[in-house]
């Protein structure tokens, strides 16, 4: 059994405690022992890693992951990629997120039915490097909804499966489950770059939502939902959706509903998409003074207000900003944590908790992932500096001195104390 001992580390364990000096012993893929202060752990047969005062934290979790999104400038470009090339794109993107310290990904939606599934299976088999991945379906949408890129006499793929009415939603959901997804995605509301279905519109009805939820629950799967409109948030809560994204236009009634079931739902606002699309997408045709950018700027203001209210209400907020477009490329995901601190009023500790302990919960492994505790899985980051003092250092890959996933180094520290 592989044994690795981290010594001389500042340990931030994601339990809510402050960082403390200590040692962590990893045996196989689990954390075997954690010591505090000057207490020394057994060194026999262990590879000793002298952290030299660096900070050891749990690996991060991306709560709104689209590893099959190709850093493209449009949804149509994502749909145009042939399946063979798309598998390779997804593989490289998954590795890019692991390189950035994200040892777990909760799939929000896949661009094709089996992309997340295939990459998850290859990662779990140890044939390619990548984070733990909960594989998502494509986005199930209605005719005219987010993801329907068709026109009369012109079929066009994007990242969606189109289903109208509860029977069709059931069929498509069952097909996705058959193909091996862990999570099913539905688009209850629209989005402002869609001509027929804007962000404030709720375009999927309760019978369709319930059909997806009933099928997913019967097969032991979760349901994710794109919900910008306030009514779409209420519908998601009412129908039992597990993970709810965006929620910019949630009113007091919607927030009350979420708060009443805050232990049932997970939420990720997608701040990076709003920030970057409204401010930095000019090179890709969305100038900051354009109507679309201004619409997203208004959504950003609304999102900040809603998220601040959610934080006060104790609703779980996770990072995840629709990364995978040209102006939100994969590997920059830790930017969300900076937004949580600077825009939402989170402390750095709260922000990192959202990506570690809450990450373990959204992955469905709250009792063994997302904290540095004895018996937990050894997904660990060794960080040059203190992210509780400066959250931005988690965006600097060079300052991630070591990345361990499942007890094995994806990135091994350059300096080792050697085998003892």
Tab-separated table of C-alpha atoms in Angstrom, residues 98-320:
chain	number	residue	atom	x	y	z
A	98	UNK	CA	-7.532	18.801	-12.516
A	99	UNK	CA	-4.384	20.808	-13.324
A	100	UNK	CA	-6.171	23.798	-11.750
A	101	UNK	CA	-6.793	21.941	-8.490
A	102	UNK	CA	-10.344	20.746	-9.129
A	103	UNK	CA	-10.265	17.106	-8.084
A	104	UNK	CA	-14.052	16.692	-8.449
A	105	UNK	CA	-16.542	17.851	-11.068
A	106	UNK	CA	-20.296	17.768	-10.759
A	107	UNK	CA	-21.535	17.591	-14.344
A	108	UNK	CA	-24.100	20.284	-15.111
A	109	UNK	CA	-24.647	19.206	-18.717
A	110	UNK	CA	-22.809	17.392	-21.475
A	111	UNK	CA	-22.795	18.440	-25.121
A	112	UNK	CA	-23.552	14.896	-26.320
A	113	UNK	CA	-25.196	12.030	-24.480
A	114	UNK	CA	-22.137	9.885	-23.779
A	115	UNK	CA	-19.282	12.412	-23.585
A	116	UNK	CA	-19.273	12.821	-19.793
A	117	UNK	CA	-20.027	9.119	-19.388
A	118	UNK	CA	-17.077	7.929	-21.481
A	119	UNK	CA	-14.615	10.290	-19.820
A	120	UNK	CA	-15.898	9.370	-16.341
A	121	UNK	CA	-15.429	5.695	-17.123
A	122	UNK	CA	-11.902	6.180	-18.454
A	123	UNK	CA	-10.894	8.276	-15.439
A	124	UNK	CA	-12.308	5.710	-13.024
A	125	UNK	CA	-10.467	2.920	-14.861
A	126	UNK	CA	-7.207	4.846	-14.451
A	127	UNK	CA	-6.565	5.094	-18.195
A	128	UNK	CA	-6.627	8.903	-18.381
A	129	UNK	CA	-6.023	11.620	-15.772
A	130	UNK	CA	-8.982	13.639	-14.602
A	131	UNK	CA	-11.129	14.649	-11.641
A	132	UNK	CA	-13.869	12.584	-10.081
A	133	UNK	CA	-16.779	13.212	-12.421
A	134	UNK	CA	-20.508	12.927	-11.957
A	135	UNK	CA	-21.533	12.544	-15.587
A	136	UNK	CA	-24.383	14.698	-16.896
A	137	UNK	CA	-26.851	14.336	-19.736
A	138	UNK	CA	-27.230	16.974	-22.423
A	139	UNK	CA	-29.633	19.782	-21.610
A	140	UNK	CA	-33.198	18.611	-22.165
A	141	UNK	CA	-35.103	21.563	-23.559
A	142	UNK	CA	-38.415	22.339	-25.223
A	143	UNK	CA	-38.963	23.518	-28.774
A	144	UNK	CA	-37.829	27.142	-28.857
A	145	UNK	CA	-35.992	26.856	-25.537
A	146	UNK	CA	-32.351	27.240	-24.595
A	147	UNK	CA	-30.423	24.797	-26.773
A	148	UNK	CA	-32.883	24.564	-29.680
A	149	UNK	CA	-30.776	25.901	-32.552
A	150	UNK	CA	-33.058	24.589	-35.333
A	151	UNK	CA	-34.926	26.575	-37.928
A	152	UNK	CA	-37.532	25.416	-40.419
A	153	UNK	CA	-35.841	23.280	-43.081
A	154	UNK	CA	-32.506	23.585	-41.269
A	155	UNK	CA	-31.504	21.084	-38.589
A	156	UNK	CA	-28.673	22.218	-36.321
A	157	UNK	CA	-27.171	20.603	-33.236
A	158	UNK	CA	-26.075	22.486	-30.119
A	159	UNK	CA	-25.788	20.895	-26.667
A	160	UNK	CA	-29.433	19.976	-26.140
A	161	UNK	CA	-32.004	17.236	-26.585
A	162	UNK	CA	-35.442	18.570	-27.504
A	163	UNK	CA	-38.502	17.068	-25.828
A	164	UNK	CA	-42.043	18.454	-25.694
A	165	UNK	CA	-44.612	17.142	-23.253
A	166	UNK	CA	-44.179	14.755	-20.332
A	167	UNK	CA	-44.140	11.561	-22.394
A	168	UNK	CA	-41.321	12.795	-24.599
A	169	UNK	CA	-39.395	14.071	-21.580
A	170	UNK	CA	-39.759	10.646	-19.946
A	171	UNK	CA	-38.461	8.914	-23.057
A	172	UNK	CA	-35.429	11.183	-23.416
A	173	UNK	CA	-34.625	11.002	-19.696
A	174	UNK	CA	-34.788	7.208	-19.746
A	175	UNK	CA	-32.517	7.133	-22.777
A	176	UNK	CA	-29.926	9.273	-20.967
A	177	UNK	CA	-30.116	7.017	-17.911
A	178	UNK	CA	-29.718	3.961	-20.132
A	179	UNK	CA	-26.543	5.449	-21.567
A	180	UNK	CA	-25.035	5.835	-18.097
A	181	UNK	CA	-25.450	9.430	-16.896
A	182	UNK	CA	-25.395	10.274	-13.192
A	183	UNK	CA	-27.284	13.588	-13.547
A	184	UNK	CA	-30.079	14.719	-15.859
A	185	UNK	CA	-30.221	18.372	-16.946
A	186	UNK	CA	-33.406	20.249	-17.854
A	187	UNK	CA	-33.760	23.847	-19.074
A	188	UNK	CA	-36.810	25.240	-17.292
A	189	UNK	CA	-36.158	28.870	-18.241
A	190	UNK	CA	-34.631	30.633	-21.198
A	191	UNK	CA	-31.544	32.805	-21.563
A	192	UNK	CA	-30.944	36.253	-22.969
A	193	UNK	CA	-28.951	35.096	-25.995
A	194	UNK	CA	-31.988	33.052	-27.134
A	195	UNK	CA	-34.374	35.026	-29.350
A	196	UNK	CA	-37.465	32.973	-28.560
A	197	UNK	CA	-36.886	32.308	-24.853
A	198	UNK	CA	-35.395	35.063	-22.738
A	199	UNK	CA	-33.971	34.668	-19.236
A	200	UNK	CA	-37.127	35.860	-17.456
A	201	UNK	CA	-39.302	33.302	-19.274
A	202	UNK	CA	-40.322	29.937	-17.797
A	203	UNK	CA	-40.712	27.703	-20.853
A	204	UNK	CA	-40.985	24.187	-19.369
A	205	UNK	CA	-44.131	23.335	-17.441
A	206	UNK	CA	-44.601	21.371	-14.225
A	207	UNK	CA	-45.774	18.212	-15.958
A	208	UNK	CA	-42.578	18.111	-18.026
A	209	UNK	CA	-40.362	18.876	-15.025
A	210	UNK	CA	-42.074	16.234	-12.900
A	211	UNK	CA	-41.663	13.676	-15.672
A	212	UNK	CA	-37.886	14.160	-15.672
A	213	UNK	CA	-37.696	14.115	-11.874
A	214	UNK	CA	-39.843	11.002	-11.529
A	215	UNK	CA	-37.762	9.046	-14.031
A	216	UNK	CA	-34.451	10.209	-12.580
A	217	UNK	CA	-35.506	9.371	-9.023
A	218	UNK	CA	-36.757	5.941	-10.072
A	219	UNK	CA	-33.292	5.175	-11.427
A	220	UNK	CA	-31.422	6.801	-8.539
A	221	UNK	CA	-30.209	9.789	-10.553
A	222	UNK	CA	-30.228	13.518	-9.791
A	223	UNK	CA	-31.812	16.342	-11.757
A	224	UNK	CA	-30.114	19.677	-12.536
A	225	UNK	CA	-32.058	22.678	-13.820
A	226	UNK	CA	-31.254	25.903	-15.652
A	227	UNK	CA	-33.453	28.446	-13.851
A	228	UNK	CA	-32.995	32.167	-14.403
A	229	UNK	CA	-36.672	33.185	-14.159
A	230	UNK	CA	-38.234	33.465	-10.728
A	231	UNK	CA	-41.129	31.189	-11.696
A	232	UNK	CA	-38.666	28.588	-12.972
A	233	UNK	CA	-36.978	28.498	-9.545
A	234	UNK	CA	-40.336	27.921	-7.855
A	235	UNK	CA	-41.175	25.175	-10.338
A	236	UNK	CA	-37.829	23.471	-9.705
A	237	UNK	CA	-38.360	23.472	-5.935
A	238	UNK	CA	-41.992	22.439	-6.274
A	239	UNK	CA	-41.127	19.488	-8.519
A	240	UNK	CA	-38.127	18.217	-6.543
A	241	UNK	CA	-35.151	19.251	-8.690
A	242	UNK	CA	-31.867	18.543	-6.872
A	243	UNK	CA	-29.408	21.138	-8.229
A	244	UNK	CA	-30.584	24.574	-9.318
A	245	UNK	CA	-28.469	26.958	-11.379
A	246	UNK	CA	-28.543	30.755	-11.765
A	247	UNK	CA	-31.742	32.033	-10.002
A	248	UNK	CA	-31.032	35.711	-10.754
A	249	UNK	CA	-34.702	36.649	-10.864
A	250	UNK	CA	-35.794	34.697	-7.790
A	251	UNK	CA	-38.313	36.736	-5.790
A	252	UNK	CA	-39.011	36.528	-2.053
A	253	UNK	CA	-41.436	33.643	-2.520
A	254	UNK	CA	-38.830	31.655	-4.448
A	255	UNK	CA	-36.173	32.385	-1.827
A	256	UNK	CA	-38.560	31.358	0.950
A	257	UNK	CA	-39.187	28.065	-0.862
A	258	UNK	CA	-35.465	27.426	-1.269
A	259	UNK	CA	-34.776	28.261	2.355
A	260	UNK	CA	-37.503	25.908	3.554
A	261	UNK	CA	-35.748	23.057	1.723
A	262	UNK	CA	-32.157	24.243	1.934
A	263	UNK	CA	-30.897	20.833	3.034
A	264	UNK	CA	-32.470	19.285	-0.071
A	265	UNK	CA	-31.143	21.545	-2.821
A	266	UNK	CA	-27.747	22.664	-4.066
A	267	UNK	CA	-27.332	25.971	-5.875
A	268	UNK	CA	-24.613	27.431	-8.127
A	269	UNK	CA	-25.147	30.935	-9.519
A	270	UNK	CA	-22.791	30.907	-12.510
A	271	UNK	CA	-21.190	34.264	-11.776
A	272	UNK	CA	-18.268	33.929	-14.191
A	273	UNK	CA	-20.598	33.759	-17.185
A	274	UNK	CA	-22.352	36.966	-16.147
A	275	UNK	CA	-19.147	38.840	-15.287
A	276	UNK	CA	-17.135	37.821	-18.317
A	277	UNK	CA	-19.959	38.010	-20.859
A	278	UNK	CA	-20.969	41.486	-19.757
A	279	UNK	CA	-17.412	42.839	-19.572
A	280	UNK	CA	-14.837	40.809	-21.493
A	281	UNK	CA	-16.485	39.092	-24.485
A	282	UNK	CA	-15.843	41.942	-26.938
A	283	UNK	CA	-13.259	39.990	-28.993
A	284	UNK	CA	-15.979	37.400	-29.669
A	285	UNK	CA	-18.627	39.862	-30.795
A	286	UNK	CA	-20.302	40.842	-27.515
A	287	UNK	CA	-19.158	44.416	-26.909
A	288	UNK	CA	-19.696	45.738	-23.362
A	289	UNK	CA	-22.138	48.375	-24.676
A	290	UNK	CA	-24.169	45.873	-26.714
A	291	UNK	CA	-27.750	45.042	-25.679
A	292	UNK	CA	-26.759	41.464	-24.821
A	293	UNK	CA	-23.837	42.495	-22.609
A	294	UNK	CA	-26.014	45.086	-20.885
A	295	UNK	CA	-28.691	42.446	-20.262
A	296	UNK	CA	-26.101	40.227	-18.582
A	297	UNK	CA	-24.807	43.190	-16.584
A	298	UNK	CA	-28.327	43.646	-15.203
A	299	UNK	CA	-28.498	39.926	-14.472
A	300	UNK	CA	-25.185	40.166	-12.631
A	301	UNK	CA	-26.561	42.896	-10.384
A	302	UNK	CA	-29.632	40.764	-9.710
A	303	UNK	CA	-27.498	37.665	-9.068
A	304	UNK	CA	-25.357	39.473	-6.514
A	305	UNK	CA	-28.436	40.639	-4.618
A	306	UNK	CA	-30.057	37.178	-4.706
A	307	UNK	CA	-26.871	35.381	-3.661
A	308	UNK	CA	-26.319	37.749	-0.757
A	309	UNK	CA	-29.847	36.984	0.418
A	310	UNK	CA	-29.269	33.243	-0.019
A	311	UNK	CA	-26.084	33.437	2.031
A	312	UNK	CA	-27.948	35.094	4.892
A	313	UNK	CA	-30.620	32.408	4.699
A	314	UNK	CA	-28.066	29.594	4.911
A	315	UNK	CA	-28.746	28.225	1.419
A	316	UNK	CA	-25.763	26.251	0.075
A	317	UNK	CA	-23.992	28.162	-2.702
A	318	UNK	CA	-21.328	26.407	-4.765
A	319	UNK	CA	-18.842	27.716	-7.307
A	320	UNK	CA	-19.390	27.027	-10.975
